[in-house]
mmCIF file of C-alpha atoms in Angstrom:
data_model
loop_
_atom_site.group_PDB
_atom_site.id
_atom_site.type_symbol
_atom_site.label_atom_id
_atom_site.label_comp_id
_atom_site.label_asym_id
_atom_site.label_seq_id
_atom_site.Cartn_x
_atom_site.Cartn_y
_atom_site.Cartn_z
ATOM 1 C CA UNK A 871 126.830 134.031 104.032
ATOM 2 C CA UNK A 872 128.738 133.249 100.756
ATOM 3 C CA UNK A 873 131.960 133.277 102.864
ATOM 4 C CA UNK A 874 130.685 130.971 105.414
ATOM 5 C CA UNK A 875 129.303 128.698 102.794
ATOM 6 C CA UNK A 876 132.464 128.494 100.959
ATOM 7 C CA UNK A 877 134.130 127.905 104.217
ATOM 8 C CA UNK A 878 131.849 125.126 105.486
ATOM 9 C CA UNK A 879 131.799 123.467 102.076
ATOM 10 C CA UNK A 880 134.845 123.394 99.857
ATOM 11 C CA UNK A 881 132.928 121.596 97.256
ATOM 12 C CA UNK A 882 131.545 123.565 94.404
ATOM 13 C CA UNK A 883 127.898 124.122 93.639
ATOM 14 C CA UNK A 884 128.354 122.815 90.023
ATOM 15 C CA UNK A 885 129.764 119.519 91.456
ATOM 16 C CA UNK A 886 126.873 118.988 93.761
ATOM 17 C CA UNK A 887 124.453 119.689 91.005
ATOM 18 C CA UNK A 888 125.976 117.379 88.513
ATOM 19 C CA UNK A 889 126.577 114.500 90.954
ATOM 20 C CA UNK A 890 122.932 114.426 92.399
ATOM 21 C CA UNK A 891 124.551 113.182 95.759
ATOM 22 C CA UNK A 892 123.492 114.485 99.055
ATOM 23 C CA UNK A 893 125.949 116.955 100.794
ATOM 24 C CA UNK A 894 126.264 114.700 103.823
ATOM 25 C CA UNK A 895 127.407 111.946 101.650
ATOM 26 C CA UNK A 896 130.125 113.929 99.796
ATOM 27 C CA UNK A 897 131.297 115.345 103.273
ATOM 28 C CA UNK A 898 131.479 111.869 104.789
ATOM 29 C CA UNK A 899 133.233 110.428 101.520
ATOM 30 C CA UNK A 900 135.739 113.118 101.620
ATOM 31 C CA UNK A 901 136.648 112.732 105.144
ATOM 32 C CA UNK A 902 137.087 108.968 105.140
ATOM 33 C CA UNK A 903 139.737 107.133 103.160
ATOM 34 C CA UNK A 904 142.562 108.114 105.710
ATOM 35 C CA UNK A 905 142.449 111.716 104.762
ATOM 36 C CA UNK A 906 142.174 112.431 108.495
ATOM 37 C CA UNK A 907 142.569 110.456 111.757
ATOM 38 C CA UNK A 908 140.323 110.195 114.763
ATOM 39 C CA UNK A 909 141.177 108.623 118.176
ATOM 40 C CA UNK A 910 139.396 105.635 119.096
ATOM 41 C CA UNK A 911 135.811 106.031 120.678
ATOM 42 C CA UNK A 912 136.684 104.605 124.025
ATOM 43 C CA UNK A 913 136.574 105.913 127.734
ATOM 44 C CA UNK A 914 140.328 106.062 128.008
ATOM 45 C CA UNK A 915 140.804 108.297 124.737
ATOM 46 C CA UNK A 916 140.221 111.982 124.500
ATOM 47 C CA UNK A 917 138.140 112.596 121.407
ATOM 48 C CA UNK A 918 140.595 114.199 119.116
ATOM 49 C CA UNK A 919 140.565 114.582 115.357
ATOM 50 C CA UNK A 920 143.481 115.391 113.074
ATOM 51 C CA UNK A 921 141.824 116.910 110.015
ATOM 52 C CA UNK A 922 143.047 118.188 106.854
ATOM 53 C CA UNK A 923 143.130 121.938 106.738
ATOM 54 C CA UNK A 924 142.686 122.119 103.083
ATOM 55 C CA UNK A 925 141.858 119.643 100.313
ATOM 56 C CA UNK A 926 143.695 119.789 96.789
ATOM 57 C CA UNK A 927 141.051 119.313 94.290
ATOM 58 C CA UNK A 928 142.044 117.237 91.306
ATOM 59 C CA UNK A 929 140.454 116.000 88.185
ATOM 60 C CA UNK A 930 139.090 113.167 90.363
ATOM 61 C CA UNK A 931 135.678 113.908 92.061
ATOM 62 C CA UNK A 932 135.944 114.545 95.820
ATOM 63 C CA UNK A 933 134.057 111.364 96.945
ATOM 64 C CA UNK A 934 136.374 108.925 94.861
ATOM 65 C CA UNK A 935 139.071 106.719 96.346
ATOM 66 C CA UNK A 936 141.448 108.235 93.921
ATOM 67 C CA UNK A 937 140.935 111.713 95.347
ATOM 68 C CA UNK A 938 141.449 110.364 98.869
ATOM 69 C CA UNK A 939 144.631 108.752 97.683
ATOM 70 C CA UNK A 940 145.844 111.998 96.033
ATOM 71 C CA UNK A 941 145.047 113.921 99.150
ATOM 72 C CA UNK A 942 147.073 111.577 101.695
ATOM 73 C CA UNK A 943 150.102 113.465 100.441
ATOM 74 C CA UNK A 944 150.451 116.962 101.840
ATOM 75 C CA UNK A 945 151.047 119.326 98.928
ATOM 76 C CA UNK A 946 151.327 122.979 98.781
ATOM 77 C CA UNK A 947 148.022 124.888 98.929
ATOM 78 C CA UNK A 948 146.591 125.892 95.581
ATOM 79 C CA UNK A 949 145.372 129.413 95.434
ATOM 80 C CA UNK A 950 142.142 129.602 93.497
ATOM 81 C CA UNK A 951 140.640 133.043 92.418
ATOM 82 C CA UNK A 952 137.290 133.264 93.926
ATOM 83 C CA UNK A 953 134.649 133.723 91.258
ATOM 84 C CA UNK A 954 131.302 135.029 92.671
ATOM 85 C CA UNK A 955 129.159 133.964 89.818
ATOM 86 C CA UNK A 956 130.184 130.882 87.947
ATOM 87 C CA UNK A 957 129.502 131.389 84.228
ATOM 88 C CA UNK A 958 130.634 128.148 82.354
ATOM 89 C CA UNK A 959 128.258 125.308 81.940
ATOM 90 C CA UNK A 960 128.603 121.879 80.136
ATOM 91 C CA UNK A 961 127.875 122.274 76.456
ATOM 92 C CA UNK A 962 129.173 125.933 76.194
ATOM 93 C CA UNK A 963 131.051 126.728 73.055
ATOM 94 C CA UNK A 964 134.517 128.246 74.138
ATOM 95 C CA UNK A 965 137.611 129.282 72.512
ATOM 96 C CA UNK A 966 141.026 128.238 73.865
ATOM 97 C CA UNK A 967 143.417 131.156 74.355
ATOM 98 C CA UNK A 968 146.629 129.439 75.284
ATOM 99 C CA UNK A 969 148.567 126.360 74.425
ATOM 100 C CA UNK A 970 149.127 124.435 71.346
ATOM 101 C CA UNK A 971 145.396 124.680 70.533
ATOM 102 C CA UNK A 972 145.233 128.255 70.856
ATOM 103 C CA UNK A 973 142.390 129.863 68.607
ATOM 104 C CA UNK A 974 140.445 126.573 68.383
ATOM 105 C CA UNK A 975 136.855 126.277 69.443
ATOM 106 C CA UNK A 976 135.288 123.619 71.467
ATOM 107 C CA UNK A 977 132.572 122.328 73.766
ATOM 108 C CA UNK A 978 132.998 122.203 77.556
ATOM 109 C CA UNK A 979 132.652 118.661 78.591
ATOM 110 C CA UNK A 980 133.543 118.997 82.373
ATOM 111 C CA UNK A 981 133.334 121.708 84.962
ATOM 112 C CA UNK A 982 135.644 121.601 88.062
ATOM 113 C CA UNK A 983 134.496 124.547 89.908
ATOM 114 C CA UNK A 984 136.904 124.130 92.887
ATOM 115 C CA UNK A 985 140.072 124.816 90.850
ATOM 116 C CA UNK A 986 138.272 127.249 88.358
ATOM 117 C CA UNK A 987 138.766 124.543 85.570
ATOM 118 C CA UNK A 988 136.816 123.567 82.484
ATOM 119 C CA UNK A 989 137.747 120.650 80.278
ATOM 120 C CA UNK A 990 137.072 121.294 76.691
ATOM 121 C CA UNK A 991 136.476 118.197 74.444
ATOM 122 C CA UNK A 992 139.277 117.250 72.395
ATOM 123 C CA UNK A 993 141.348 120.452 72.936
ATOM 124 C CA UNK A 994 144.570 121.036 74.967
ATOM 125 C CA UNK A 995 144.909 117.200 75.198
ATOM 126 C CA UNK A 996 147.813 114.811 75.246
ATOM 127 C CA UNK A 997 147.668 111.341 73.705
ATOM 128 C CA UNK A 998 148.382 108.085 75.313
ATOM 129 C CA UNK A 999 148.222 104.470 74.413
ATOM 130 C CA UNK A 1000 146.134 102.187 76.326
ATOM 131 C CA UNK A 1001 146.303 98.460 76.376
ATOM 132 C CA UNK A 1002 149.608 98.056 74.557
ATOM 133 C CA UNK A 1003 150.860 94.545 74.278
ATOM 134 C CA UNK A 1004 153.532 92.816 72.290
ATOM 135 C CA UNK A 1005 151.066 91.835 69.679
ATOM 136 C CA UNK A 1006 148.796 94.966 69.792
ATOM 137 C CA UNK A 1007 150.032 98.557 69.282
ATOM 138 C CA UNK A 1008 147.456 99.864 71.650
ATOM 139 C CA UNK A 1009 144.425 102.247 71.476
ATOM 140 C CA UNK A 1010 145.309 105.831 71.395
ATOM 141 C CA UNK A 1011 143.057 108.088 73.463
ATOM 142 C CA UNK A 1012 143.077 111.795 74.067
ATOM 143 C CA UNK A 1013 143.167 112.937 77.563
ATOM 144 C CA UNK A 1014 142.407 116.561 77.895
ATOM 145 C CA UNK A 1015 144.046 118.828 80.320
ATOM 146 C CA UNK A 1016 141.995 121.275 82.258
ATOM 147 C CA UNK A 1017 142.048 125.014 81.354
ATOM 148 C CA UNK A 1018 141.605 128.038 83.735
ATOM 149 C CA UNK A 1019 138.296 129.797 83.209
ATOM 150 C CA UNK A 1020 138.500 133.495 82.448
ATOM 151 C CA UNK A 1021 142.191 133.307 81.666
ATOM 152 C CA UNK A 1022 142.754 130.458 79.295
ATOM 153 C CA UNK A 1023 139.362 130.048 77.973
ATOM 154 C CA UNK A 1024 136.657 132.540 76.741
ATOM 155 C CA UNK A 1025 132.990 132.208 75.834
ATOM 156 C CA UNK A 1026 131.950 133.134 72.361
ATOM 157 C CA UNK A 1027 129.847 136.075 71.300
ATOM 158 C CA UNK A 1028 126.823 134.779 69.330
ATOM 159 C CA UNK A 1029 127.033 137.632 66.885
ATOM 160 C CA UNK A 1030 130.454 136.775 65.367
ATOM 161 C CA UNK A 1031 131.594 133.559 67.200
ATOM 162 C CA UNK A 1032 134.679 135.450 68.556
ATOM 163 C CA UNK A 1033 135.807 135.381 72.164
ATOM 164 C CA UNK A 1034 134.237 137.887 74.376
ATOM 165 C CA UNK A 1035 133.730 138.942 78.030
ATOM 166 C CA UNK A 1036 130.408 138.440 79.663
ATOM 167 C CA UNK A 1037 128.241 139.912 82.306
ATOM 168 C CA UNK A 1038 125.194 138.709 84.031
ATOM 169 C CA UNK A 1039 122.297 140.797 83.441
ATOM 170 C CA UNK A 1040 118.450 140.620 83.851
ATOM 171 C CA UNK A 1041 116.251 140.262 80.791
ATOM 172 C CA UNK A 1042 112.661 141.313 80.418
ATOM 173 C CA UNK A 1043 111.251 138.267 82.229
ATOM 174 C CA UNK A 1044 113.520 138.928 85.344
ATOM 175 C CA UNK A 1045 115.803 136.001 84.689
ATOM 176 C CA UNK A 1046 119.582 136.491 84.930
ATOM 177 C CA UNK A 1047 121.252 135.625 81.740
ATOM 178 C CA UNK A 1048 124.870 136.029 80.351
ATOM 179 C CA UNK A 1049 125.445 138.910 78.003
ATOM 180 C CA UNK A 1050 128.425 139.749 75.890
ATOM 181 C CA UNK A 1051 129.716 143.045 76.937
ATOM 182 C CA UNK A 1052 130.717 143.884 73.299
ATOM 183 C CA UNK A 1053 127.500 143.299 71.408
ATOM 184 C CA UNK A 1054 124.968 143.000 74.013
ATOM 185 C CA UNK A 1055 123.827 139.537 72.742
ATOM 186 C CA UNK A 1056 122.496 137.101 75.145
ATOM 187 C CA UNK A 1057 124.622 133.863 75.397
ATOM 188 C CA UNK A 1058 121.990 131.136 75.915
ATOM 189 C CA UNK A 1059 122.414 128.429 78.479
ATOM 190 C CA UNK A 1060 122.989 124.999 76.814
ATOM 191 C CA UNK A 1061 120.643 122.237 77.508
ATOM 192 C CA UNK A 1062 123.566 120.108 78.602
ATOM 193 C CA UNK A 1063 123.854 122.311 81.549
ATOM 194 C CA UNK A 1064 120.820 120.683 83.023
ATOM 195 C CA UNK A 1065 122.440 117.343 82.796
ATOM 196 C CA UNK A 1066 123.393 115.271 85.919
ATOM 197 C CA UNK A 1067 124.811 111.976 86.537
ATOM 198 C CA UNK A 1068 121.330 110.408 86.581
ATOM 199 C CA UNK A 1069 119.634 112.030 83.628
ATOM 200 C CA UNK A 1070 120.234 114.156 80.518
ATOM 201 C CA UNK A 1071 117.204 116.239 81.316
ATOM 202 C CA UNK A 1072 114.707 115.992 84.218
ATOM 203 C CA UNK A 1073 111.852 115.355 81.815
ATOM 204 C CA UNK A 1074 113.604 112.563 80.079
ATOM 205 C CA UNK A 1075 114.641 110.663 83.249
ATOM 206 C CA UNK A 1076 113.875 106.961 82.916
ATOM 207 C CA UNK A 1077 111.760 105.990 85.816
ATOM 208 C CA UNK A 1078 112.329 102.691 87.609
ATOM 209 C CA UNK A 1079 109.960 100.538 89.505
ATOM 210 C CA UNK A 1080 111.148 102.068 92.795
ATOM 211 C CA UNK A 1081 110.368 105.536 91.732
ATOM 212 C CA UNK A 1082 107.160 107.236 92.890
ATOM 213 C CA UNK A 1083 105.282 108.662 89.858
ATOM 214 C CA UNK A 1084 103.981 112.180 89.635
ATOM 215 C CA UNK A 1085 100.237 111.101 89.763
ATOM 216 C CA UNK A 1086 100.923 109.211 93.164
ATOM 217 C CA UNK A 1087 102.954 111.857 94.416
ATOM 218 C CA UNK A 1088 100.642 114.823 93.978
ATOM 219 C CA UNK A 1089 97.669 113.218 95.694
ATOM 220 C CA UNK A 1090 97.063 114.961 99.126
ATOM 221 C CA UNK A 1091 94.790 112.637 100.931
ATOM 222 C CA UNK A 1092 94.769 114.468 104.277
ATOM 223 C CA UNK A 1093 91.381 115.338 105.595
ATOM 224 C CA UNK A 1094 91.462 117.610 108.547
ATOM 225 C CA UNK A 1095 89.201 116.245 111.218
ATOM 226 C CA UNK A 1096 88.651 116.955 114.917
ATOM 227 C CA UNK A 1097 89.884 113.747 116.242
ATOM 228 C CA UNK A 1098 93.269 112.450 117.752
ATOM 229 C CA UNK A 1099 95.484 109.960 116.163
ATOM 230 C CA UNK A 1100 94.127 107.230 118.261
ATOM 231 C CA UNK A 1101 90.541 108.148 117.256
ATOM 232 C CA UNK A 1102 91.434 107.829 113.611
ATOM 233 C CA UNK A 1103 92.992 104.418 114.023
ATOM 234 C CA UNK A 1104 89.852 103.206 116.083
ATOM 235 C CA UNK A 1105 87.617 104.382 113.382
ATOM 236 C CA UNK A 1106 89.667 102.586 110.643
ATOM 237 C CA UNK A 1107 89.959 99.388 112.596
ATOM 238 C CA UNK A 1108 86.127 99.662 113.370
ATOM 239 C CA UNK A 1109 86.711 99.810 117.246
ATOM 240 C CA UNK A 1110 83.857 101.861 118.713
ATOM 241 C CA UNK A 1111 84.576 104.621 121.181
ATOM 242 C CA UNK A 1112 83.512 103.648 124.636
ATOM 243 C CA UNK A 1113 83.138 105.500 127.871
ATOM 244 C CA UNK A 1114 86.209 107.272 129.127
ATOM 245 C CA UNK A 1115 88.332 105.422 131.768
ATOM 246 C CA UNK A 1116 88.211 106.617 135.528
ATOM 247 C CA UNK A 1117 90.420 109.520 136.309
ATOM 248 C CA UNK A 1118 94.010 108.839 137.211
ATOM 249 C CA UNK A 1119 96.186 110.880 139.560
ATOM 250 C CA UNK A 1120 99.751 111.221 140.431
ATOM 251 C CA UNK A 1121 100.697 111.816 143.897
ATOM 252 C CA UNK B 1278 158.620 109.597 156.788
ATOM 253 C CA UNK B 1279 160.619 112.749 157.430
ATOM 254 C CA UNK B 1280 163.905 112.223 159.146
ATOM 255 C CA UNK B 1281 164.397 114.615 161.960
ATOM 256 C CA UNK B 1282 167.104 117.136 161.022
ATOM 257 C CA UNK B 1283 168.317 119.452 163.858
ATOM 258 C CA UNK B 1284 167.546 123.088 162.599
ATOM 259 C CA UNK B 1285 170.745 124.347 164.184
ATOM 260 C CA UNK B 1286 172.984 122.240 161.705
ATOM 261 C CA UNK B 1287 170.917 122.743 158.369
ATOM 262 C CA UNK B 1288 168.736 125.389 156.910
ATOM 263 C CA UNK B 1289 165.139 124.562 155.687
ATOM 264 C CA UNK B 1290 166.248 125.346 152.235
ATOM 265 C CA UNK B 1291 168.575 122.435 152.088
ATOM 266 C CA UNK B 1292 166.073 120.002 153.625
ATOM 267 C CA UNK B 1293 164.751 117.386 151.362
ATOM 268 C CA UNK B 1294 161.794 115.078 151.824
ATOM 269 C CA UNK B 1295 162.631 111.248 151.866
ATOM 270 C CA UNK B 1296 159.911 108.576 151.176
ATOM 271 C CA UNK B 1297 160.762 105.195 152.264
ATOM 272 C CA UNK B 1298 157.853 103.671 150.233
ATOM 273 C CA UNK B 1299 157.296 103.437 146.577
ATOM 274 C CA UNK B 1300 155.946 106.684 145.141
ATOM 275 C CA UNK B 1301 152.904 104.938 143.365
ATOM 276 C CA UNK B 1302 151.966 103.176 146.476
ATOM 277 C CA UNK B 1303 150.779 100.037 144.506
ATOM 278 C CA UNK B 1304 148.394 102.007 142.289
ATOM 279 C CA UNK B 1305 148.536 101.237 138.618
ATOM 280 C CA UNK B 1306 147.237 103.805 136.228
ATOM 281 C CA UNK B 1307 145.899 101.615 133.264
ATOM 282 C CA UNK B 1308 145.748 104.175 130.457
ATOM 283 C CA UNK B 1309 145.030 103.192 126.843
ATOM 284 C CA UNK B 1310 144.834 99.504 128.025
ATOM 285 C CA UNK B 1311 143.031 98.147 125.025
ATOM 286 C CA UNK B 1312 141.745 94.610 125.521
ATOM 287 C CA UNK B 1313 142.104 92.189 122.494
ATOM 288 C CA UNK B 1314 139.080 90.001 121.476
ATOM 289 C CA UNK B 1315 140.230 86.936 123.496
ATOM 290 C CA UNK B 1316 141.081 88.579 126.803
ATOM 291 C CA UNK B 1317 139.203 87.671 130.016
ATOM 292 C CA UNK B 1318 137.194 84.706 131.070
ATOM 293 C CA UNK B 1319 134.490 83.103 128.889
ATOM 294 C CA UNK B 1320 131.655 84.700 130.657
ATOM 295 C CA UNK B 1321 133.527 88.086 130.257
ATOM 296 C CA UNK B 1322 134.138 87.196 126.504
ATOM 297 C CA UNK B 1323 130.623 86.165 126.058
ATOM 298 C CA UNK B 1324 129.379 89.329 127.696
ATOM 299 C CA UNK B 1325 131.778 91.506 125.734
ATOM 300 C CA UNK B 1326 131.115 89.824 122.493
ATOM 301 C CA UNK B 1327 127.571 91.168 122.762
ATOM 302 C CA UNK B 1328 128.770 94.675 122.680
ATOM 303 C CA UNK B 1329 128.217 96.583 119.286
ATOM 304 C CA UNK B 1330 131.673 98.308 119.458
ATOM 305 C CA UNK B 1331 133.321 95.009 120.072
ATOM 306 C CA UNK B 1332 131.707 93.392 116.954
ATOM 307 C CA UNK B 1333 132.542 96.290 114.847
ATOM 308 C CA UNK B 1334 136.223 96.170 115.824
ATOM 309 C CA UNK B 1335 136.620 92.382 115.461
ATOM 310 C CA UNK B 1336 133.930 91.358 112.829
ATOM 311 C CA UNK B 1337 135.750 88.108 111.924
ATOM 312 C CA UNK B 1338 136.302 86.710 115.357
ATOM 313 C CA UNK B 1339 134.876 83.419 116.210
ATOM 314 C CA UNK B 1340 132.875 83.840 119.260
ATOM 315 C CA UNK B 1341 130.036 81.489 120.266
ATOM 316 C CA UNK B 1342 127.435 84.226 120.654
ATOM 317 C CA UNK B 1343 126.695 86.590 117.955
ATOM 318 C CA UNK B 1344 123.975 88.542 119.787
ATOM 319 C CA UNK B 1345 121.095 86.789 117.968
ATOM 320 C CA UNK B 1346 117.777 86.353 119.715
ATOM 321 C CA UNK B 1347 117.168 82.762 120.710
ATOM 322 C CA UNK B 1348 114.134 81.197 119.316
ATOM 323 C CA UNK B 1349 114.071 78.673 122.280
ATOM 324 C CA UNK B 1350 115.950 77.380 125.102
ATOM 325 C CA UNK B 1351 118.070 74.308 126.233
ATOM 326 C CA UNK B 1352 116.275 71.773 128.301
ATOM 327 C CA UNK B 1353 117.489 71.902 131.776
ATOM 328 C CA UNK B 1354 120.335 69.430 132.516
ATOM 329 C CA UNK B 1355 120.110 68.531 128.791
ATOM 330 C CA UNK B 1356 121.673 69.481 125.487
ATOM 331 C CA UNK B 1357 118.524 69.437 123.569
ATOM 332 C CA UNK B 1358 117.356 72.751 122.234
ATOM 333 C CA UNK B 1359 113.506 73.257 122.304
ATOM 334 C CA UNK B 1360 112.111 75.901 119.838
ATOM 335 C CA UNK B 1361 109.487 77.963 121.648
ATOM 336 C CA UNK B 1362 107.049 79.400 118.812
ATOM 337 C CA UNK B 1363 106.310 82.516 120.917
ATOM 338 C CA UNK B 1364 109.942 83.558 120.829
ATOM 339 C CA UNK B 1365 110.110 83.612 117.240
ATOM 340 C CA UNK B 1366 109.486 87.316 116.131
ATOM 341 C CA UNK B 1367 106.417 87.995 114.166
ATOM 342 C CA UNK B 1368 106.816 90.750 111.753
ATOM 343 C CA UNK B 1369 103.720 92.878 111.502
ATOM 344 C CA UNK B 1370 103.624 94.329 108.021
ATOM 345 C CA UNK B 1371 100.628 96.375 106.785
ATOM 346 C CA UNK B 1372 98.776 95.410 103.629
ATOM 347 C CA UNK B 1373 100.349 97.329 100.849
ATOM 348 C CA UNK B 1374 97.838 96.679 98.070
ATOM 349 C CA UNK B 1375 96.828 100.027 96.158
ATOM 350 C CA UNK B 1376 99.693 101.597 98.041
ATOM 351 C CA UNK B 1377 101.600 103.390 95.223
ATOM 352 C CA UNK B 1378 104.127 105.353 97.054
ATOM 353 C CA UNK B 1379 107.683 103.967 96.491
ATOM 354 C CA UNK B 1380 111.012 104.515 98.376
ATOM 355 C CA UNK B 1381 112.263 107.009 95.864
ATOM 356 C CA UNK B 1382 110.874 109.876 94.063
ATOM 357 C CA UNK B 1383 111.045 110.290 90.257
ATOM 358 C CA UNK B 1384 113.184 113.287 89.014
ATOM 359 C CA UNK B 1385 110.156 114.155 86.542
ATOM 360 C CA UNK B 1386 107.788 115.115 89.513
ATOM 361 C CA UNK B 1387 107.113 118.723 90.250
ATOM 362 C CA UNK B 1388 108.015 119.991 93.786
ATOM 363 C CA UNK B 1389 104.969 119.713 96.026
ATOM 364 C CA UNK B 1390 104.890 122.342 98.656
ATOM 365 C CA UNK B 1391 102.698 121.764 101.754
ATOM 366 C CA UNK B 1392 102.834 124.456 104.427
ATOM 367 C CA UNK B 1393 102.559 123.524 108.064
ATOM 368 C CA UNK B 1394 99.050 122.566 109.215
ATOM 369 C CA UNK B 1395 98.527 124.598 112.239
ATOM 370 C CA UNK B 1396 95.655 124.644 114.900
ATOM 371 C CA UNK B 1397 94.337 127.688 113.230
ATOM 372 C CA UNK B 1398 94.096 125.804 109.948
ATOM 373 C CA UNK B 1399 92.257 122.992 111.662
ATOM 374 C CA UNK B 1400 89.792 125.413 113.208
ATOM 375 C CA UNK B 1401 89.109 126.997 109.789
ATOM 376 C CA UNK B 1402 88.518 123.596 108.146
ATOM 377 C CA UNK B 1403 86.162 122.407 110.804
ATOM 378 C CA UNK B 1404 84.209 125.508 111.805
ATOM 379 C CA UNK B 1405 84.693 128.244 109.189
ATOM 380 C CA UNK B 1406 81.856 127.083 106.867
ATOM 381 C CA UNK B 1407 79.226 127.021 109.586
ATOM 382 C CA UNK B 1408 80.382 130.203 111.212
ATOM 383 C CA UNK B 1409 80.094 132.054 107.784
ATOM 384 C CA UNK B 1410 76.612 130.625 106.944
ATOM 385 C CA UNK B 1411 75.442 131.506 110.269
ATOM 386 C CA UNK B 1412 76.707 134.970 110.121
ATOM 387 C CA UNK B 1413 75.045 135.609 106.770
ATOM 388 C CA UNK B 1414 71.627 134.416 107.900
ATOM 389 C CA UNK B 1415 71.991 136.230 111.269
ATOM 390 C CA UNK B 1416 72.055 133.141 113.392
ATOM 391 C CA UNK B 1417 74.991 134.485 115.561
ATOM 392 C CA UNK B 1418 74.348 136.245 118.901
ATOM 393 C CA UNK B 1419 75.824 139.597 119.546
ATOM 394 C CA UNK B 1420 78.865 137.960 121.296
ATOM 395 C CA UNK B 1421 79.522 135.930 118.139
ATOM 396 C CA UNK B 1422 78.225 132.628 119.575
ATOM 397 C CA UNK B 1423 75.988 130.264 117.482
ATOM 398 C CA UNK B 1424 72.247 130.134 118.171
ATOM 399 C CA UNK B 1425 72.089 126.508 116.757
ATOM 400 C CA UNK B 1426 75.210 124.948 117.617
ATOM 401 C CA UNK B 1427 76.483 121.789 115.808
ATOM 402 C CA UNK B 1428 78.068 118.723 117.359
ATOM 403 C CA UNK B 1429 81.383 120.292 116.985
ATOM 404 C CA UNK B 1430 80.393 123.676 118.283
ATOM 405 C CA UNK B 1431 78.820 122.399 121.398
ATOM 406 C CA UNK B 1432 81.928 120.503 122.465
ATOM 407 C CA UNK B 1433 83.839 121.796 125.587
ATOM 408 C CA UNK B 1434 87.462 121.230 126.310
ATOM 409 C CA UNK B 1435 86.398 118.632 129.047
ATOM 410 C CA UNK B 1436 84.159 116.765 126.829
ATOM 411 C CA UNK B 1437 86.567 116.675 123.969
ATOM 412 C CA UNK B 1438 89.185 115.291 126.196
ATOM 413 C CA UNK B 1439 86.901 112.774 127.633
ATOM 414 C CA UNK B 1440 85.973 111.769 123.965
ATOM 415 C CA UNK B 1441 89.639 111.281 123.116
ATOM 416 C CA UNK B 1442 90.179 109.156 126.068
ATOM 417 C CA UNK B 1443 87.361 106.895 125.233
ATOM 418 C CA UNK B 1444 89.508 104.913 122.720
ATOM 419 C CA UNK B 1445 89.861 101.365 124.096
ATOM 420 C CA UNK B 1446 91.692 98.407 122.899
ATOM 421 C CA UNK B 1447 89.900 95.352 121.384
ATOM 422 C CA UNK B 1448 92.673 92.780 121.964
ATOM 423 C CA UNK B 1449 90.777 91.321 124.982
ATOM 424 C CA UNK B 1450 87.515 91.177 123.152
ATOM 425 C CA UNK B 1451 86.255 87.685 122.180
#
C-alpha cells in the first residue's frame, strides 16, 4: 500500500500536513502551469496527455508557480533514498555533520520530505545582499541550504546533547516515540511539529466569523421518525396530510 | 476504369490499375478544422456564442449575446424592450436566523463521528422501547406480536405507503 501511495502521490505527508491544502488542489496545481500538455477537448482530437514522468522537487513548494517554472525544464532524475518512517520535525534540535557549520547545533525550520531535506535555521547558509542601490549598501540575509536527513544531520540525544541514531519504539501508553539507541532516552516531539500554515497549534487557531464553532458543530439535532422527507416538510410547513391520491398505473 | 490488356502480351503481375478520376472523388476530410470566433453567419455566431466551450476559449470577444437570461422581450416590429416581471428570476433563500452553521469549520473543533443511520437503527429508535416494556410485563403473544399494538405497530406496509402518498401541495389553496 505504501508503494502505491508513493507512486500515486509524489508529494510527501509532511508537506500535506503543513500546507493544510486538500490533495486534489495540490495535484491540480502541480499539473497546471505548463508542466504537461493536453490535446484540446474537441470532437476532432484524440484525448491525449503528455505528462511529466517525474517531478523534480525543489525548495519551492509543489503548488507554486516557481516550482512549475523549475519543472518546465527537463532535468536528470534525482534519486532519493526511501525513508519508511520520517523522523525529523519542525523545531527539532539537530547537529550539522558536514560543511562549514560542522559541529554546530540548530533548530529545524523547514522539512522537505520529497528530497529528504531539512533546513536548519541559520546554519549551512550563504549570505546575499538584497535591495542594493547606489545609495544603499543593501540588506544582508542568510539563505540556508538544505541538508540531507540521516547523512548530513543528526538528532541529539537528550542525555548528553550529542548526535545519535534513533529508533521508533512504543512507550507504555502505546504511542510510537523516537528513542536514542545509545542511551534509550525518548526524544520528545517538539510542539512546532503541530504547526501548519493556518495555525501554530490547533487549540490556538484564531477563529473567523465564517468558521463554525465547536458548540454549533457538536449539536446532533436529528430525531429518528417514521416519516418520509415530504411528510417532514409538510409537518414543518403546517400542511395537513390528506387522503392518498388515486392509484396510477403504467401500461 | 481498367484498360483491357490482352493476357497473351502481359502477365498479371505487371498489370497496374489506372484511375481516370481524382482519388479523393471530391471528398474533403476536414481534420483539426478549428473555427475562430468570427467564422460563420451571424445566426451561427450567435448560436455558437452561447456555447460554454466557446466562451472559455474566447473570453474577451465582443459577441452580442453573452448567454444571459432575458428579463423581457422586444415588442414585435419595434425596437422597444418590455420588461416582463415574471421573467426576472426570484431567488428563494431560506430564513437563516438562529442558524449558526457556517461554510467552514474551525480547526479547534473535535472530530464528530456519526455512523450510518440504517433501517435497523430506525426500527430500534421507533419500536424498541415499547417492545422491551411489553416483553417485561408479558404483553407479547407467543409469536412475539404485541397484544396492545401502538399506532406505529399497527401500521401495515400498504397503510404506511398510503400515508406517505397523502402529502399534497397547498399552492392552489386560497
